[in-house]
Amino acid sequence: MSILAVRVELFVNDVRRSVRFYREVLGFSPGRDVDETGYVPVSSGALTIGLQCHANLPSDHHFRREHLGGPRGVGVEIQIEVDDVDTLYALAVATAPALGGGIEPIADRSWGLRDFRIIDPDGYYLCLSSPV
């Protein structure tokens, strides 16, 4: 067995806002328009992030409303390696705050990566990196 791609599902408050954030801040391409299902995949390279409106989840779903009362993704950092972290950082600094996200400074790490972190509008924490 080998892994062919990575797909992550994020349960968000506003799919349109999240699609705009991932498109404009990180350069992801949406796979379709938002429809009544409240689900849109956004992709870049081998990574697809499925954006799902949490209000549309069935009441017996693991991520039902009472499980999503606080910040999303608590305890998880989504690591994404890119080919040019400095260019992506410049784009993110210019766009993320205006679209409801947060950003942490870029830095060289002792483990051989140059990275920065983004907090999306729902609180999901993403680390974008390139090898030094």
Short mmCIF file of N, CA, C and O in Angstrom, two decimals:
data_model
loop_
_atom_site.label_atom_id
_atom_site.label_comp_id
_atom_site.label_asym_id
_atom_site.label_seq_id
_atom_site.Cartn_x
_atom_site.Cartn_y
_atom_site.Cartn_z
N MET A 1 0.83 -1.18 0.00
CA MET A 1 0.00 0.00 0.00
C MET A 1 0.88 1.25 0.00
O MET A 1 1.90 1.29 0.67
N SER A 2 0.45 2.27 -0.75
CA SER A 2 1.13 3.56 -0.71
C SER A 2 0.09 4.67 -0.72
O SER A 2 -1.00 4.52 -1.29
N ILE A 3 0.42 5.77 -0.08
CA ILE A 3 -0.50 6.90 -0.02
C ILE A 3 -0.39 7.68 -1.31
O ILE A 3 0.71 8.05 -1.73
N LEU A 4 -1.52 7.96 -1.94
CA LEU A 4 -1.54 8.66 -3.22
C LEU A 4 -1.76 10.16 -3.07
O LEU A 4 -1.32 10.94 -3.90
N ALA A 5 -2.47 10.55 -2.04
CA ALA A 5 -2.77 11.96 -1.81
C ALA A 5 -3.21 12.12 -0.37
O ALA A 5 -3.46 11.13 0.33
N VAL A 6 -3.34 13.36 0.06
CA VAL A 6 -3.82 13.64 1.41
C VAL A 6 -5.07 14.50 1.29
O VAL A 6 -5.11 15.46 0.55
N ARG A 7 -6.09 14.11 2.05
CA ARG A 7 -7.34 14.86 2.10
C ARG A 7 -7.67 15.10 3.56
O ARG A 7 -7.61 14.19 4.38
N VAL A 8 -8.01 16.34 3.88
CA VAL A 8 -8.37 16.73 5.23
C VAL A 8 -9.75 17.35 5.16
O VAL A 8 -10.03 18.12 4.24
N GLU A 9 -10.62 17.03 6.10
CA GLU A 9 -11.95 17.64 6.16
C GLU A 9 -11.98 18.63 7.32
O GLU A 9 -11.60 18.29 8.44
N LEU A 10 -12.41 19.86 7.03
CA LEU A 10 -12.53 20.88 8.06
C LEU A 10 -13.99 21.30 8.15
O LEU A 10 -14.61 21.61 7.13
N PHE A 11 -14.52 21.32 9.36
CA PHE A 11 -15.91 21.69 9.59
C PHE A 11 -15.94 23.16 9.99
O PHE A 11 -15.38 23.54 11.01
N VAL A 12 -16.56 23.98 9.15
CA VAL A 12 -16.47 25.44 9.26
C VAL A 12 -17.85 26.07 9.44
O VAL A 12 -18.88 25.45 9.18
N ASN A 13 -17.84 27.33 9.87
CA ASN A 13 -19.10 28.07 10.03
C ASN A 13 -19.65 28.57 8.71
O ASN A 13 -20.86 28.56 8.50
N ASP A 14 -18.79 29.06 7.83
CA ASP A 14 -19.21 29.70 6.59
C ASP A 14 -18.31 29.19 5.46
O ASP A 14 -17.16 29.61 5.34
N VAL A 15 -18.85 28.30 4.64
CA VAL A 15 -18.06 27.67 3.58
C VAL A 15 -17.57 28.71 2.58
O VAL A 15 -16.41 28.68 2.16
N ARG A 16 -18.41 29.64 2.20
CA ARG A 16 -17.99 30.67 1.22
C ARG A 16 -16.79 31.48 1.75
O ARG A 16 -15.83 31.74 1.03
N ARG A 17 -16.86 31.87 3.01
CA ARG A 17 -15.74 32.60 3.62
C ARG A 17 -14.47 31.75 3.62
O ARG A 17 -13.38 32.23 3.31
N SER A 18 -14.61 30.48 3.97
CA SER A 18 -13.45 29.59 4.02
C SER A 18 -12.86 29.35 2.63
O SER A 18 -11.64 29.33 2.46
N VAL A 19 -13.73 29.16 1.63
CA VAL A 19 -13.24 28.98 0.26
C VAL A 19 -12.44 30.21 -0.16
O VAL A 19 -11.34 30.11 -0.71
N ARG A 20 -12.97 31.39 0.11
CA ARG A 20 -12.27 32.63 -0.24
C ARG A 20 -10.93 32.71 0.48
O ARG A 20 -9.91 33.06 -0.12
N PHE A 21 -10.89 32.37 1.76
CA PHE A 21 -9.66 32.40 2.54
C PHE A 21 -8.60 31.47 1.93
O PHE A 21 -7.48 31.88 1.67
N TYR A 22 -8.95 30.21 1.70
CA TYR A 22 -7.98 29.25 1.18
C TYR A 22 -7.56 29.59 -0.25
O TYR A 22 -6.42 29.36 -0.64
N ARG A 23 -8.46 30.16 -1.04
CA ARG A 23 -8.13 30.56 -2.41
C ARG A 23 -7.19 31.77 -2.41
O ARG A 23 -6.14 31.76 -3.04
N GLU A 24 -7.54 32.82 -1.68
CA GLU A 24 -6.79 34.08 -1.74
C GLU A 24 -5.53 34.09 -0.88
O GLU A 24 -4.56 34.75 -1.23
N VAL A 25 -5.53 33.37 0.22
CA VAL A 25 -4.37 33.38 1.12
C VAL A 25 -3.35 32.32 0.73
O VAL A 25 -2.14 32.56 0.75
N LEU A 26 -3.82 31.12 0.35
CA LEU A 26 -2.91 30.01 0.09
C LEU A 26 -2.90 29.52 -1.36
O LEU A 26 -2.16 28.60 -1.69
N GLY A 27 -3.74 30.11 -2.21
CA GLY A 27 -3.73 29.75 -3.62
C GLY A 27 -4.41 28.44 -3.96
O GLY A 27 -4.16 27.86 -5.02
N PHE A 28 -5.28 27.94 -3.10
CA PHE A 28 -6.02 26.71 -3.38
C PHE A 28 -7.09 26.97 -4.43
O PHE A 28 -7.60 28.08 -4.54
N SER A 29 -7.42 25.94 -5.19
CA SER A 29 -8.47 26.04 -6.20
C SER A 29 -9.71 25.29 -5.73
O SER A 29 -9.61 24.10 -5.38
N PRO A 30 -10.87 25.94 -5.72
CA PRO A 30 -12.09 25.22 -5.35
C PRO A 30 -12.50 24.24 -6.44
O PRO A 30 -12.36 24.53 -7.63
N GLY A 31 -12.99 23.08 -6.01
CA GLY A 31 -13.41 22.04 -6.96
C GLY A 31 -14.80 22.27 -7.52
O GLY A 31 -15.18 21.66 -8.51
N ARG A 32 -15.57 23.14 -6.89
CA ARG A 32 -16.92 23.45 -7.34
C ARG A 32 -17.44 24.63 -6.54
O ARG A 32 -16.80 25.09 -5.61
N ASP A 33 -18.62 25.11 -6.91
CA ASP A 33 -19.27 26.19 -6.18
C ASP A 33 -19.96 25.63 -4.94
O ASP A 33 -20.29 24.45 -4.88
N VAL A 34 -20.22 26.50 -3.98
CA VAL A 34 -20.98 26.11 -2.80
C VAL A 34 -22.43 25.86 -3.24
O VAL A 34 -23.01 26.65 -3.96
N ASP A 35 -22.98 24.74 -2.80
CA ASP A 35 -24.38 24.44 -3.10
C ASP A 35 -25.11 24.09 -1.81
O ASP A 35 -24.60 24.34 -0.71
N GLU A 36 -26.29 23.51 -1.93
CA GLU A 36 -27.10 23.22 -0.74
C GLU A 36 -26.46 22.20 0.20
O GLU A 36 -26.82 22.11 1.37
N THR A 37 -25.46 21.45 -0.27
CA THR A 37 -24.81 20.48 0.61
C THR A 37 -23.86 21.16 1.59
O THR A 37 -23.50 20.59 2.60
N GLY A 38 -23.44 22.39 1.25
CA GLY A 38 -22.51 23.10 2.13
C GLY A 38 -21.14 22.48 2.17
O GLY A 38 -20.43 22.60 3.17
N TYR A 39 -20.72 21.82 1.07
CA TYR A 39 -19.41 21.17 1.02
C TYR A 39 -18.68 21.60 -0.25
O TYR A 39 -19.25 21.56 -1.34
N VAL A 40 -17.42 22.01 -0.08
CA VAL A 40 -16.59 22.36 -1.24
C VAL A 40 -15.17 21.86 -0.99
O VAL A 40 -14.56 22.19 0.04
N PRO A 41 -14.61 21.08 -1.93
CA PRO A 41 -13.20 20.72 -1.82
C PRO A 41 -12.35 21.83 -2.44
O PRO A 41 -12.69 22.39 -3.48
N VAL A 42 -11.25 22.17 -1.77
CA VAL A 42 -10.26 23.09 -2.33
C VAL A 42 -8.94 22.33 -2.38
O VAL A 42 -8.63 21.56 -1.48
N SER A 43 -8.18 22.54 -3.46
CA SER A 43 -6.98 21.72 -3.67
C SER A 43 -5.78 22.55 -4.08
O SER A 43 -5.93 23.60 -4.72
N SER A 44 -4.62 22.02 -3.75
CA SER A 44 -3.35 22.52 -4.23
C SER A 44 -2.39 21.34 -4.25
O SER A 44 -2.14 20.73 -3.20
N GLY A 45 -1.89 21.01 -5.42
CA GLY A 45 -1.00 19.85 -5.54
C GLY A 45 -1.69 18.58 -5.07
O GLY A 45 -2.83 18.31 -5.44
N ALA A 46 -1.02 17.83 -4.20
CA ALA A 46 -1.54 16.55 -3.72
C ALA A 46 -2.46 16.68 -2.51
O ALA A 46 -2.95 15.69 -2.00
N LEU A 47 -2.70 17.91 -2.06
CA LEU A 47 -3.54 18.13 -0.88
C LEU A 47 -4.91 18.67 -1.26
O LEU A 47 -5.02 19.63 -2.00
N THR A 48 -5.94 18.03 -0.73
CA THR A 48 -7.30 18.54 -0.85
C THR A 48 -7.85 18.75 0.55
O THR A 48 -7.72 17.88 1.41
N ILE A 49 -8.43 19.93 0.75
CA ILE A 49 -9.11 20.22 2.01
C ILE A 49 -10.60 20.32 1.69
O ILE A 49 -11.01 21.15 0.89
N GLY A 50 -11.38 19.45 2.30
CA GLY A 50 -12.82 19.51 2.16
C GLY A 50 -13.39 20.47 3.19
O GLY A 50 -13.15 20.31 4.38
N LEU A 51 -14.09 21.48 2.74
CA LEU A 51 -14.70 22.46 3.64
C LEU A 51 -16.18 22.14 3.74
O LEU A 51 -16.91 22.16 2.75
N GLN A 52 -16.62 21.81 4.94
CA GLN A 52 -17.99 21.37 5.19
C GLN A 52 -18.65 22.27 6.22
O GLN A 52 -18.06 22.53 7.27
N CYS A 53 -19.84 22.74 5.92
CA CYS A 53 -20.59 23.55 6.88
C CYS A 53 -21.04 22.65 8.03
O CYS A 53 -21.81 21.71 7.82
N HIS A 54 -20.56 22.91 9.23
CA HIS A 54 -20.87 22.03 10.37
C HIS A 54 -22.36 22.02 10.68
O HIS A 54 -22.88 21.03 11.21
N ALA A 55 -23.09 23.08 10.35
CA ALA A 55 -24.53 23.12 10.62
C ALA A 55 -25.29 22.08 9.81
O ALA A 55 -26.41 21.71 10.17
N ASN A 56 -24.69 21.58 8.72
CA ASN A 56 -25.36 20.58 7.87
C ASN A 56 -25.09 19.14 8.30
O ASN A 56 -25.59 18.21 7.68
N LEU A 57 -24.29 18.96 9.34
CA LEU A 57 -23.97 17.60 9.78
C LEU A 57 -25.17 16.98 10.49
O LEU A 57 -25.91 17.67 11.20
N PRO A 58 -25.36 15.68 10.34
CA PRO A 58 -26.45 15.01 11.07
C PRO A 58 -26.22 15.07 12.58
O PRO A 58 -25.09 15.16 13.05
N SER A 59 -27.29 15.00 13.34
CA SER A 59 -27.20 15.14 14.80
C SER A 59 -26.38 14.04 15.46
O SER A 59 -25.88 14.22 16.56
N ASP A 60 -26.21 12.89 14.80
CA ASP A 60 -25.43 11.80 15.38
C ASP A 60 -23.98 11.78 14.89
O ASP A 60 -23.22 10.89 15.23
N HIS A 61 -23.58 12.78 14.11
CA HIS A 61 -22.20 12.85 13.60
C HIS A 61 -21.24 13.15 14.76
O HIS A 61 -21.59 13.85 15.70
N HIS A 62 -20.04 12.61 14.69
CA HIS A 62 -19.04 12.83 15.74
C HIS A 62 -18.78 14.32 15.97
O HIS A 62 -18.59 14.76 17.10
N PHE A 63 -18.77 15.12 14.92
CA PHE A 63 -18.51 16.56 15.05
C PHE A 63 -19.79 17.37 15.09
O PHE A 63 -19.90 18.43 14.50
N ARG A 64 -20.78 16.88 15.85
CA ARG A 64 -22.02 17.64 15.98
C ARG A 64 -21.76 18.95 16.72
O ARG A 64 -20.69 19.16 17.28
N ARG A 65 -22.74 19.83 16.70
CA ARG A 65 -22.57 21.19 17.21
C ARG A 65 -21.94 21.27 18.59
O ARG A 65 -21.07 22.10 18.84
N GLU A 66 -22.35 20.45 19.53
CA GLU A 66 -21.81 20.56 20.89
C GLU A 66 -20.32 20.22 20.96
O GLU A 66 -19.64 20.62 21.88
N HIS A 67 -19.81 19.49 19.98
CA HIS A 67 -18.38 19.20 19.94
C HIS A 67 -17.59 20.34 19.30
O HIS A 67 -16.36 20.36 19.39
N LEU A 68 -18.26 21.26 18.65
CA LEU A 68 -17.58 22.32 17.93
C LEU A 68 -17.82 23.69 18.55
O LEU A 68 -17.80 24.70 17.88
N GLY A 69 -18.02 23.75 19.85
CA GLY A 69 -18.32 25.01 20.51
C GLY A 69 -17.14 25.95 20.62
O GLY A 69 -17.31 27.15 20.61
N GLY A 70 -15.93 25.43 20.71
CA GLY A 70 -14.75 26.28 20.86
C GLY A 70 -13.95 26.38 19.58
O GLY A 70 -14.47 26.11 18.50
N PRO A 71 -12.68 26.74 19.69
CA PRO A 71 -11.83 26.83 18.50
C PRO A 71 -11.72 25.47 17.81
O PRO A 71 -11.69 24.43 18.47
N ARG A 72 -11.66 25.48 16.52
CA ARG A 72 -11.57 24.23 15.75
C ARG A 72 -10.14 23.71 15.72
O ARG A 72 -9.18 24.47 15.82
N GLY A 73 -10.02 22.43 15.54
CA GLY A 73 -8.70 21.82 15.36
C GLY A 73 -7.80 21.88 16.57
O GLY A 73 -6.58 21.77 16.45
N VAL A 74 -8.36 22.05 17.77
CA VAL A 74 -7.55 22.16 18.97
C VAL A 74 -6.68 20.90 19.10
O VAL A 74 -7.17 19.79 19.01
N GLY A 75 -5.39 21.12 19.28
CA GLY A 75 -4.47 20.00 19.45
C GLY A 75 -3.92 19.43 18.16
O GLY A 75 -3.15 18.49 18.19
N VAL A 76 -4.30 20.02 17.00
CA VAL A 76 -3.83 19.52 15.72
C VAL A 76 -3.19 20.67 14.95
O VAL A 76 -3.74 21.77 14.88
N GLU A 77 -2.03 20.41 14.38
CA GLU A 77 -1.38 21.35 13.48
C GLU A 77 -1.27 20.67 12.13
O GLU A 77 -0.68 19.59 12.02
N ILE A 78 -1.85 21.27 11.10
CA ILE A 78 -1.80 20.70 9.76
C ILE A 78 -0.52 21.21 9.10
O ILE A 78 -0.35 22.41 8.91
N GLN A 79 0.39 20.30 8.80
CA GLN A 79 1.68 20.62 8.20
C GLN A 79 1.58 20.51 6.68
O GLN A 79 1.17 19.48 6.16
N ILE A 80 1.98 21.58 5.98
CA ILE A 80 1.94 21.59 4.52
C ILE A 80 3.30 22.06 4.02
O ILE A 80 3.73 23.17 4.32
N GLU A 81 4.00 21.21 3.27
CA GLU A 81 5.28 21.59 2.71
C GLU A 81 5.05 22.17 1.32
O GLU A 81 4.34 21.58 0.50
N VAL A 82 5.66 23.32 1.06
CA VAL A 82 5.50 24.02 -0.21
C VAL A 82 6.87 24.26 -0.85
O VAL A 82 7.90 24.15 -0.17
N ASP A 83 6.88 24.63 -2.12
CA ASP A 83 8.15 24.82 -2.81
C ASP A 83 8.77 26.19 -2.56
O ASP A 83 9.97 26.36 -2.73
N ASP A 84 7.98 27.19 -2.14
CA ASP A 84 8.51 28.54 -1.93
C ASP A 84 7.77 29.20 -0.77
O ASP A 84 6.82 29.95 -0.96
N VAL A 85 8.21 28.92 0.44
CA VAL A 85 7.52 29.41 1.63
C VAL A 85 7.61 30.94 1.76
O VAL A 85 6.69 31.56 2.27
N ASP A 86 8.68 31.54 1.26
CA ASP A 86 8.81 33.00 1.38
C ASP A 86 7.77 33.74 0.52
O ASP A 86 7.18 34.72 0.97
N THR A 87 7.55 33.27 -0.69
CA THR A 87 6.54 33.89 -1.55
C THR A 87 5.15 33.69 -0.96
O THR A 87 4.34 34.63 -0.94
N LEU A 88 4.88 32.50 -0.44
CA LEU A 88 3.58 32.23 0.17
C LEU A 88 3.38 33.09 1.42
O LEU A 88 2.29 33.62 1.65
N TYR A 89 4.43 33.27 2.19
CA TYR A 89 4.34 34.11 3.38
C TYR A 89 3.99 35.55 3.01
O TYR A 89 3.13 36.18 3.65
N ALA A 90 4.62 36.08 1.99
CA ALA A 90 4.33 37.45 1.56
C ALA A 90 2.87 37.59 1.16
O ALA A 90 2.21 38.58 1.51
N LEU A 91 2.33 36.61 0.46
CA LEU A 91 0.91 36.63 0.08
C LEU A 91 0.03 36.53 1.32
O LEU A 91 -0.94 37.28 1.47
N ALA A 92 0.37 35.62 2.22
CA ALA A 92 -0.45 35.41 3.42
C ALA A 92 -0.47 36.64 4.32
O ALA A 92 -1.52 37.01 4.85
N VAL A 93 0.67 37.28 4.50
CA VAL A 93 0.74 38.49 5.33
C VAL A 93 -0.17 39.58 4.75
O VAL A 93 -0.84 40.30 5.49
N ALA A 94 -0.20 39.67 3.43
CA ALA A 94 -0.98 40.71 2.77
C ALA A 94 -2.48 40.42 2.75
O ALA A 94 -3.27 41.34 2.58
N THR A 95 -2.88 39.15 2.92
CA THR A 95 -4.30 38.81 2.73
C THR A 95 -4.99 38.19 3.94
O THR A 95 -6.18 38.41 4.14
N ALA A 96 -4.30 37.40 4.74
CA ALA A 96 -4.95 36.63 5.81
C ALA A 96 -5.71 37.48 6.82
O ALA A 96 -6.88 37.18 7.12
N PRO A 97 -5.12 38.53 7.38
CA PRO A 97 -5.84 39.29 8.41
C PRO A 97 -7.15 39.91 7.89
O PRO A 97 -8.16 39.89 8.60
N ALA A 98 -7.15 40.41 6.68
CA ALA A 98 -8.36 41.03 6.12
C ALA A 98 -9.47 40.01 5.85
O ALA A 98 -10.64 40.37 5.75
N LEU A 99 -9.10 38.72 5.77
CA LEU A 99 -10.08 37.67 5.50
C LEU A 99 -10.43 36.88 6.76
O LEU A 99 -10.99 35.80 6.68
N GLY A 100 -10.11 37.43 7.92
CA GLY A 100 -10.51 36.80 9.18
C GLY A 100 -9.52 35.81 9.75
O GLY A 100 -9.84 35.10 10.71
N GLY A 101 -8.32 35.74 9.19
CA GLY A 101 -7.33 34.79 9.69
C GLY A 101 -6.23 35.47 10.47
O GLY A 101 -6.14 36.69 10.53
N GLY A 102 -5.40 34.66 11.08
CA GLY A 102 -4.24 35.14 11.80
C GLY A 102 -2.98 34.58 11.18
O GLY A 102 -3.03 33.61 10.43
N ILE A 103 -1.85 35.19 11.49
CA ILE A 103 -0.59 34.73 10.92
C ILE A 103 0.52 34.91 11.96
O ILE A 103 0.51 35.88 12.72
N GLU A 104 1.41 33.95 12.00
CA GLU A 104 2.57 34.03 12.88
C GLU A 104 3.82 34.24 12.02
O GLU A 104 3.84 33.83 10.86
N PRO A 105 4.87 34.84 12.56
CA PRO A 105 6.06 35.18 11.77
C PRO A 105 6.76 33.97 11.17
O PRO A 105 6.74 32.87 11.73
N ILE A 106 7.40 34.22 10.05
CA ILE A 106 8.22 33.19 9.40
C ILE A 106 9.55 33.08 10.14
O ILE A 106 10.05 34.07 10.69
N ALA A 107 10.11 31.86 10.18
CA ALA A 107 11.38 31.66 10.89
C ALA A 107 12.07 30.41 10.37
O ALA A 107 11.43 29.49 9.87
N ASP A 108 13.39 30.40 10.48
CA ASP A 108 14.18 29.20 10.21
C ASP A 108 14.20 28.37 11.49
O ASP A 108 14.44 28.91 12.58
N ARG A 109 13.95 27.09 11.35
CA ARG A 109 13.89 26.19 12.51
C ARG A 109 15.15 25.32 12.58
O ARG A 109 15.74 24.98 11.56
N SER A 110 15.51 24.92 13.78
CA SER A 110 16.70 24.11 13.99
C SER A 110 16.59 22.73 13.36
O SER A 110 17.58 22.07 13.13
N TRP A 111 15.38 22.30 13.04
CA TRP A 111 15.19 20.98 12.43
C TRP A 111 15.23 21.04 10.91
O TRP A 111 14.88 20.09 10.22
N GLY A 112 15.69 22.18 10.34
CA GLY A 112 15.94 22.25 8.91
C GLY A 112 14.81 22.78 8.04
O GLY A 112 14.86 22.64 6.82
N LEU A 113 13.80 23.37 8.66
CA LEU A 113 12.69 23.93 7.89
C LEU A 113 12.59 25.43 8.12
O LEU A 113 12.97 25.94 9.17
N ARG A 114 12.08 26.12 7.13
CA ARG A 114 11.69 27.52 7.25
C ARG A 114 10.18 27.50 7.19
O ARG A 114 9.59 26.93 6.26
N ASP A 115 9.51 28.09 8.19
CA ASP A 115 8.06 27.97 8.22
C ASP A 115 7.37 29.16 8.86
O ASP A 115 7.99 30.01 9.48
N PHE A 116 6.06 29.18 8.69
CA PHE A 116 5.18 30.12 9.38
C PHE A 116 3.85 29.43 9.58
O PHE A 116 3.57 28.39 8.98
N ARG A 117 3.04 30.00 10.45
CA ARG A 117 1.75 29.40 10.76
C ARG A 117 0.62 30.39 10.48
O ARG A 117 0.78 31.59 10.68
N ILE A 118 -0.48 29.80 10.04
CA ILE A 118 -1.70 30.55 9.76
C ILE A 118 -2.81 29.97 10.61
O ILE A 118 -2.88 28.75 10.81
N ILE A 119 -3.67 30.83 11.10
CA ILE A 119 -4.89 30.40 11.77
C ILE A 119 -6.03 30.84 10.85
O ILE A 119 -6.16 32.02 10.53
N ASP A 120 -6.82 29.87 10.39
CA ASP A 120 -7.90 30.22 9.45
C ASP A 120 -9.07 30.84 10.21
O ASP A 120 -9.05 30.90 11.45
N PRO A 121 -10.09 31.34 9.52
CA PRO A 121 -11.19 32.05 10.21
C PRO A 121 -11.94 31.21 11.25
O PRO A 121 -12.58 31.76 12.14
N ASP A 122 -11.85 29.88 11.18
CA ASP A 122 -12.51 29.02 12.15
C ASP A 122 -11.57 28.53 13.25
O ASP A 122 -11.96 27.77 14.11
N GLY A 123 -10.31 28.94 13.19
CA GLY A 123 -9.35 28.56 14.22
C GLY A 123 -8.47 27.38 13.88
O GLY A 123 -7.66 26.96 14.71
N TYR A 124 -8.58 26.82 12.67
CA TYR A 124 -7.69 25.73 12.27
C TYR A 124 -6.28 26.27 12.11
O TYR A 124 -6.08 27.37 11.58
N TYR A 125 -5.29 25.51 12.56
CA TYR A 125 -3.89 25.93 12.65
C TYR A 125 -3.09 25.20 11.59
O TYR A 125 -3.00 23.96 11.61
N LEU A 126 -2.49 25.93 10.67
CA LEU A 126 -1.74 25.35 9.57
C LEU A 126 -0.30 25.85 9.59
O LEU A 126 -0.07 27.05 9.77
N CYS A 127 0.65 24.95 9.40
CA CYS A 127 2.07 25.30 9.32
C CYS A 127 2.49 25.10 7.87
O CYS A 127 2.34 24.02 7.31
N LEU A 128 3.03 26.16 7.26
CA LEU A 128 3.52 26.10 5.88
C LEU A 128 5.02 26.15 5.93
O LEU A 128 5.59 27.03 6.60
N SER A 129 5.70 25.23 5.25
CA SER A 129 7.15 25.14 5.37
C SER A 129 7.82 24.75 4.07
O SER A 129 7.20 24.21 3.17
N SER A 130 9.12 25.04 4.01
CA SER A 130 10.02 24.59 2.96
C SER A 130 11.33 24.21 3.63
O SER A 130 11.70 24.80 4.65
N PRO A 131 12.05 23.25 3.06
CA PRO A 131 13.38 22.94 3.60
C PRO A 131 14.29 24.15 3.45
O PRO A 131 14.18 24.92 2.50
N VAL A 132 15.18 24.34 4.44
CA VAL A 132 16.14 25.46 4.39
C VAL A 132 17.20 25.13 3.36
O VAL A 132 17.68 24.03 3.27
#
